[in-house]
Each structure stands twice: as C-alpha cells, then as structure tokens.
Tab-separated table of C-alpha atoms in Angstrom:
chain	number	residue	atom	x	y	z
A	1	UNK	CA	2.287	-25.070	-29.248
A	2	UNK	CA	5.572	-26.065	-27.591
A	3	UNK	CA	7.177	-22.740	-28.703
A	4	UNK	CA	4.227	-20.505	-27.244
A	5	UNK	CA	4.127	-21.960	-24.044
A	6	UNK	CA	8.075	-21.469	-23.227
A	7	UNK	CA	9.742	-19.502	-21.037
A	8	UNK	CA	11.529	-16.745	-22.646
A	9	UNK	CA	15.888	-17.673	-22.447
A	10	UNK	CA	17.906	-15.265	-20.230
A	11	UNK	CA	20.496	-13.310	-22.319
A	12	UNK	CA	23.635	-15.292	-22.563
A	13	UNK	CA	25.926	-12.987	-24.307
A	14	UNK	CA	26.035	-11.206	-20.269
A	15	UNK	CA	28.715	-12.402	-17.967
A	16	UNK	CA	28.393	-14.880	-15.519
A	17	UNK	CA	27.984	-12.612	-12.819
A	18	UNK	CA	25.334	-10.532	-14.760
A	19	UNK	CA	23.425	-13.141	-16.221
A	20	UNK	CA	20.740	-15.640	-14.264
A	21	UNK	CA	20.625	-17.919	-17.473
A	22	UNK	CA	22.897	-20.791	-15.500
A	23	UNK	CA	20.584	-20.681	-12.581
A	24	UNK	CA	17.640	-23.008	-12.585
A	25	UNK	CA	15.391	-24.820	-10.151
A	26	UNK	CA	14.218	-28.502	-10.569
A	27	UNK	CA	15.389	-28.044	-14.475
A	28	UNK	CA	13.494	-24.958	-14.830
A	29	UNK	CA	15.359	-21.678	-15.667
A	30	UNK	CA	15.049	-18.846	-13.643
A	31	UNK	CA	13.241	-15.715	-14.358
A	32	UNK	CA	13.624	-12.445	-12.766
A	33	UNK	CA	10.639	-10.897	-12.097
A	34	UNK	CA	10.296	-6.741	-10.222
A	35	UNK	CA	7.443	-7.603	-8.012
A	36	UNK	CA	7.425	-6.717	-4.840
A	37	UNK	CA	7.712	-10.036	-2.319
A	38	UNK	CA	5.557	-8.969	-0.110
A	39	UNK	CA	2.577	-7.680	-2.608
A	40	UNK	CA	3.211	-11.531	-4.021
A	41	UNK	CA	3.203	-12.920	-0.490
A	42	UNK	CA	-0.250	-11.128	0.083
A	43	UNK	CA	-1.541	-11.880	-2.922
A	44	UNK	CA	-0.921	-15.682	-1.995
A	45	UNK	CA	-2.832	-15.547	1.351
A	46	UNK	CA	-5.919	-15.170	-0.743
A	47	UNK	CA	-4.931	-17.441	-3.725
A	48	UNK	CA	-4.673	-20.512	-1.043
A	49	UNK	CA	-7.239	-21.493	0.058
A	50	UNK	CA	-9.486	-19.521	-2.346
A	51	UNK	CA	-11.376	-18.271	0.506
A	52	UNK	CA	-11.491	-14.651	-0.207
A	53	UNK	CA	-13.814	-13.644	2.305
A	54	UNK	CA	-12.401	-15.660	5.201
A	55	UNK	CA	-8.859	-14.228	4.762
A	56	UNK	CA	-8.016	-11.969	7.230
A	57	UNK	CA	-7.516	-8.681	6.084
A	58	UNK	CA	-7.080	-6.628	9.328
A	59	UNK	CA	-3.256	-6.223	9.155
A	60	UNK	CA	-3.402	-4.850	5.914
A	61	UNK	CA	-2.463	-0.762	5.700
A	62	UNK	CA	-3.083	1.296	2.439
A	63	UNK	CA	0.483	0.454	1.288
A	64	UNK	CA	-0.187	-3.249	1.360
A	65	UNK	CA	-3.465	-2.706	-0.654
A	66	UNK	CA	-2.051	-0.388	-2.978
A	67	UNK	CA	0.297	-3.352	-3.531
A	68	UNK	CA	-2.347	-6.159	-4.089
A	69	UNK	CA	-4.261	-3.464	-6.511
A	70	UNK	CA	-1.206	-3.363	-9.107
A	71	UNK	CA	0.383	-6.950	-8.741
A	72	UNK	CA	-3.531	-8.101	-9.420
A	73	UNK	CA	-3.914	-5.661	-11.789
A	74	UNK	CA	-0.745	-6.568	-13.367
A	75	UNK	CA	-1.669	-10.482	-13.472
A	76	UNK	CA	-5.587	-9.786	-14.188
A	77	UNK	CA	-6.654	-11.074	-10.944
A	78	UNK	CA	-9.493	-9.231	-11.237
A	79	UNK	CA	-11.641	-10.039	-8.096
A	80	UNK	CA	-9.084	-9.586	-5.931
A	81	UNK	CA	-8.156	-6.048	-7.309
A	82	UNK	CA	-11.679	-5.225	-7.314
A	83	UNK	CA	-12.002	-5.936	-3.798
A	84	UNK	CA	-8.251	-4.304	-2.697
A	85	UNK	CA	-9.705	-1.263	-4.181
A	86	UNK	CA	-12.755	-1.223	-2.433
A	87	UNK	CA	-10.886	-1.643	0.669
A	88	UNK	CA	-8.824	1.318	0.168
A	89	UNK	CA	-12.091	3.147	-0.749
A	90	UNK	CA	-13.815	2.468	2.348
A	91	UNK	CA	-11.180	2.122	5.187
A	92	UNK	CA	-8.064	4.235	3.540
A	93	UNK	CA	-8.253	6.740	1.201
A	94	UNK	CA	-10.932	9.807	0.500
A	95	UNK	CA	-12.593	10.276	-2.995
A	96	UNK	CA	-14.298	12.869	-3.884
A	97	UNK	CA	-17.669	11.622	-3.010
A	98	UNK	CA	-17.301	11.092	0.664
A	99	UNK	CA	-19.375	13.082	3.065
A	100	UNK	CA	-16.095	13.372	5.388
A	101	UNK	CA	-13.057	13.044	4.807
A	102	UNK	CA	-10.432	14.941	8.194
A	103	UNK	CA	-10.343	12.000	10.231
A	104	UNK	CA	-8.341	10.270	6.969
A	105	UNK	CA	-6.980	13.781	6.457
A	106	UNK	CA	-5.267	14.175	9.833
A	107	UNK	CA	-4.364	10.207	10.165
A	108	UNK	CA	-3.188	8.888	6.712
A	109	UNK	CA	-2.731	12.254	4.285
A	110	UNK	CA	-0.715	14.178	7.039
A	111	UNK	CA	2.199	12.666	5.558
A	112	UNK	CA	3.376	14.342	2.105
A	113	UNK	CA	5.252	10.832	1.398
A	114	UNK	CA	2.251	8.782	1.651
A	115	UNK	CA	0.183	11.699	-0.445
A	116	UNK	CA	2.929	11.183	-3.281
A	117	UNK	CA	3.039	7.428	-3.165
A	118	UNK	CA	-1.392	7.684	-3.526
A	119	UNK	CA	-0.364	9.907	-6.578
A	120	UNK	CA	1.661	7.307	-8.574
A	121	UNK	CA	-0.562	4.383	-7.164
A	122	UNK	CA	-3.131	6.597	-8.605
A	123	UNK	CA	-1.946	7.122	-12.233
A	124	UNK	CA	0.011	3.506	-12.239
A	125	UNK	CA	-3.516	1.688	-11.824
A	126	UNK	CA	-6.012	4.302	-13.575
A	127	UNK	CA	-7.703	5.350	-10.606
A	128	UNK	CA	-8.272	8.770	-11.066
A	129	UNK	CA	-10.859	9.030	-8.057
A	130	UNK	CA	-7.687	9.017	-5.398
A	131	UNK	CA	-5.845	12.247	-6.926
A	132	UNK	CA	-8.055	15.049	-5.821
A	133	UNK	CA	-7.298	14.666	-2.208
A	134	UNK	CA	-3.728	14.106	-2.332
A	135	UNK	CA	-3.124	17.133	-4.479
A	136	UNK	CA	-5.378	18.676	-1.875
A	137	UNK	CA	-3.301	17.687	1.505
A	138	UNK	CA	-0.261	18.561	-0.172
A	139	UNK	CA	-1.307	22.199	-1.366
A	140	UNK	CA	-2.545	22.872	2.260
A	141	UNK	CA	0.644	21.088	3.993
A	142	UNK	CA	2.131	23.566	6.774
A	143	UNK	CA	6.073	22.767	4.642
A	144	UNK	CA	7.721	25.280	7.299
A	145	UNK	CA	7.122	22.829	9.770
A	146	UNK	CA	8.748	19.642	8.021
A	147	UNK	CA	11.866	17.910	7.647
A	148	UNK	CA	13.926	18.491	4.773
A	149	UNK	CA	13.318	14.548	3.679
A	150	UNK	CA	9.581	15.639	3.712
A	151	UNK	CA	10.100	18.444	1.256
A	152	UNK	CA	12.175	16.194	-1.166
A	153	UNK	CA	9.747	13.484	-1.149
A	154	UNK	CA	8.080	15.960	-3.923
A	155	UNK	CA	10.849	15.684	-6.412
A	156	UNK	CA	9.139	11.753	-7.147
A	157	UNK	CA	6.743	13.798	-8.725
A	158	UNK	CA	6.700	14.913	-12.172
A	159	UNK	CA	7.309	19.137	-12.841
A	160	UNK	CA	3.276	19.058	-14.038
A	161	UNK	CA	2.153	17.382	-10.891
A	162	UNK	CA	4.469	20.248	-8.554
A	163	UNK	CA	2.647	22.804	-11.003
A	164	UNK	CA	-0.424	21.368	-9.782
A	165	UNK	CA	0.368	21.572	-6.062
A	166	UNK	CA	0.968	25.151	-6.410
A	167	UNK	CA	-1.298	26.650	-9.094
A	168	UNK	CA	-4.231	24.768	-7.274
A	169	UNK	CA	-3.412	26.026	-3.991
A	170	UNK	CA	-3.645	29.817	-5.464
A	171	UNK	CA	-7.277	28.781	-6.995
A	172	UNK	CA	-8.582	27.184	-3.975
A	173	UNK	CA	-7.360	30.107	-1.386
A	174	UNK	CA	-9.377	32.393	-4.165
A	175	UNK	CA	-12.771	30.231	-3.697
A	176	UNK	CA	-12.250	30.215	0.077
A	177	UNK	CA	-12.215	34.049	0.295
A	178	UNK	CA	-14.904	34.338	-1.727
A	179	UNK	CA	-17.152	31.874	0.169
A	180	UNK	CA	-16.259	32.332	3.528
A	181	UNK	CA	-15.811	35.949	4.116
A	182	UNK	CA	-19.619	36.557	4.019
A	183	UNK	CA	-20.245	34.036	6.864
A	184	UNK	CA	-20.864	35.157	10.477
A	185	UNK	CA	-19.322	32.477	12.077
A	186	UNK	CA	-15.875	33.413	10.831
A	187	UNK	CA	-16.166	37.145	12.396
A	188	UNK	CA	-16.305	38.915	9.465
A	189	UNK	CA	-19.602	39.598	8.309
A	190	UNK	CA	-21.965	41.343	11.047
A	191	UNK	CA	-25.667	39.489	10.343
A	192	UNK	CA	-28.020	40.535	12.908
A	193	UNK	CA	-30.293	37.508	13.984
A	194	UNK	CA	-33.586	39.261	15.725
A	195	UNK	CA	-34.538	35.977	18.117
A	196	UNK	CA	-34.207	36.968	21.862
A	197	UNK	CA	-30.973	36.036	23.354
A	198	UNK	CA	-29.169	34.691	19.975
A	199	UNK	CA	-25.707	36.884	19.945
A	200	UNK	CA	-25.428	36.136	15.973
A	201	UNK	CA	-23.548	39.043	14.489
A	202	UNK	CA	-24.302	41.380	18.413
A	203	UNK	CA	-20.828	40.331	19.459
A	204	UNK	CA	-18.003	38.754	17.101
A	205	UNK	CA	-15.664	38.244	19.586
A	206	UNK	CA	-18.104	36.134	21.761
A	207	UNK	CA	-17.219	33.355	18.773
A	208	UNK	CA	-14.550	31.137	19.586
A	209	UNK	CA	-11.165	33.090	18.377
A	210	UNK	CA	-12.252	34.362	15.034
A	211	UNK	CA	-9.019	35.357	13.639
A	212	UNK	CA	-7.531	32.376	14.053
A	213	UNK	CA	-10.531	30.266	12.765
A	214	UNK	CA	-10.685	32.346	9.932
A	215	UNK	CA	-6.969	31.396	9.611
A	216	UNK	CA	-7.232	27.639	9.777
A	217	UNK	CA	-10.239	28.328	7.114
A	218	UNK	CA	-7.687	29.586	5.003
A	219	UNK	CA	-5.063	27.006	5.558
A	220	UNK	CA	-7.121	24.155	6.060
A	221	UNK	CA	-10.647	24.429	4.627
A	222	UNK	CA	-12.103	21.646	4.409
A	223	UNK	CA	-10.941	20.533	7.540
A	224	UNK	CA	-12.086	23.585	9.322
A	225	UNK	CA	-15.190	23.313	7.778
A	226	UNK	CA	-16.130	19.775	8.298
A	227	UNK	CA	-15.251	20.727	11.988
A	228	UNK	CA	-17.824	23.335	11.578
A	229	UNK	CA	-20.445	21.124	10.653
A	230	UNK	CA	-20.765	19.419	14.010
A	231	UNK	CA	-19.953	22.871	15.571
A	232	UNK	CA	-22.411	23.455	18.437
A	233	UNK	CA	-22.201	26.989	20.326
A	234	UNK	CA	-24.721	28.171	23.293
A	235	UNK	CA	-24.710	31.862	21.926
A	236	UNK	CA	-26.614	31.261	18.597
A	237	UNK	CA	-30.340	29.877	18.824
A	238	UNK	CA	-31.022	26.676	16.793
A	239	UNK	CA	-32.151	28.055	13.666
A	240	UNK	CA	-29.151	29.942	13.559
A	241	UNK	CA	-27.054	27.227	14.450
A	242	UNK	CA	-28.448	24.774	11.725
A	243	UNK	CA	-28.319	27.585	9.275
A	244	UNK	CA	-24.461	27.711	9.740
A	245	UNK	CA	-23.864	24.003	9.863
A	246	UNK	CA	-25.376	23.470	6.535
A	247	UNK	CA	-24.036	26.419	4.916
A	248	UNK	CA	-20.560	24.878	6.082
A	249	UNK	CA	-21.781	21.359	4.232
A	250	UNK	CA	-22.376	23.334	0.921
A	251	UNK	CA	-19.618	24.764	0.894
A	252	UNK	CA	-17.562	22.177	1.848
A	253	UNK	CA	-18.871	20.188	-0.991
A	254	UNK	CA	-18.535	23.070	-3.499
A	255	UNK	CA	-15.220	23.104	-2.871
A	256	UNK	CA	-14.430	19.303	-3.074
A	257	UNK	CA	-16.566	18.847	-6.638
A	258	UNK	CA	-13.807	21.543	-7.815
A	259	UNK	CA	-10.633	20.336	-6.791
A	260	UNK	CA	-10.193	18.590	-10.167
A	261	UNK	CA	-10.604	22.007	-11.639
A	262	UNK	CA	-8.157	23.672	-9.270
A	263	UNK	CA	-5.554	21.119	-9.502
A	264	UNK	CA	-6.024	20.607	-13.438
A	265	UNK	CA	-7.128	16.883	-13.303
A	266	UNK	CA	-9.459	16.580	-15.913
C-alpha cells in the first residue's frame, strides 16, 4: 500500500541543472506538472469553499472556460467540467442546434486564432459539437484583409483540417448558390406578387443593393440569412415578408445542418 501511494521520483541521472530531484517542499519531492497556472487558479476558486453556484464567474472568458474544461477533465472533476461546458455552450461558443449565431460569429469567431483554439480544444476534449462553426468561420474569413500572423495561425492545424476548410468552402458555396439563386429578395428571380402595392418582382432595383446583398450571401451566408430573418421592408406586403423570413430561416438551418458534411467532420 505504501508503494501504491508513493510519488514517482524524478530521474536523478540528469545533471543538477536539468533535474528537480533535489528540490523538496516540506520534505515532499517537487513534481513538475504541465497544467497552466491560471487554469489551476480558476479551478481552486470553485473547489474552495465548495460553493459552485456562488462563485463569481462573469470574469471568465471563453479561453478561461476551455482551460477549466481541460483541467477538470484531466483530474476527473466532473461537475465542474459539465458546468464549464454548459457555460461555453450558452454564452461563448456556437453549437449547430443554436437558433442564432451572428452575434457570436461577429464577436468571438472573427479572430482566426480563436477559431483555431476552439478546434484544438474540441478535439482534445472530445466535444465535436464545437467544431462546425469554428470551421465555418475560418472557411468564410476574408483573408485578404488579415495580417500575416492571422494567416499563420492556421499552421497550428493539421493538414487534414486545413484541407477541410478549403473543401468545405467549395461545398458551402455550391449549396448557397443552389438554395439562394431562386430567391426574389436577392434580386435574381422575378416572382411577382398580385397584392396591391407589393413591389416583389416588379422592380428589383428597389431592393437594397441586390448585387451587394448577393455577394454577402456568398461570402457570409449564415450571417446574411440571419439578418434577413428579421428584416422588414415596406415595399413588400406582410405575406411576402413573412414568406421571405421563413424561407431564410429554412435555408439557414439547412446549411448549418450540413456543416459536418461540408467539412467532413462525420
């Protein structure tokens, strides 16, 4: 039993300047761990005084919570891990079943390095639900406007994941063209409405910059569709507006449901 509970001793075959074997604290051998000090500190805030619901957590950002999930998973603190995953899901990261994503895409996922960290975290902690939108954000990034260090952040991904980004972008664009090219609100299909005063299909120039809107749909389809879901236009009758909003929601949900297919995550 004594051997079972004893700490492994550092390798004393190394030179003094390479070994921690002669370092003790109150007679206990010093053991070097590779956990981040900040993750350990954040976990301690929950362990003492064991009042998880009362701990202040508003200061924790996505990276802090991802660190807590890693640490709690490693040391089997299941309740804390589950709480941190829930916090990430509700307030920081996007899951495929979320009904809206534009806010987080604009706020958090606009950083390529953040998206890369999310992918690494999701793979390391076996949380595949966080992968699809991270790949989507990288695939729809406007790299021409990015700094070299942003582009270099992709080097942290495997070659397979970088291929997923490129291949997924092609499949996503193809699906957007198939879904969107017949929509009258993007100024392509002329579908006329018989209701008096409704301009649907009568004068596509009345729609807000159809060329710009179509370009945005191709570049950032989910953000554009979510914007259209809540869009009001006095040039159309109520029935046409409702139909456009409902169809935008259907197209948006269909595209998101196919992210795993596009980016070969299944």
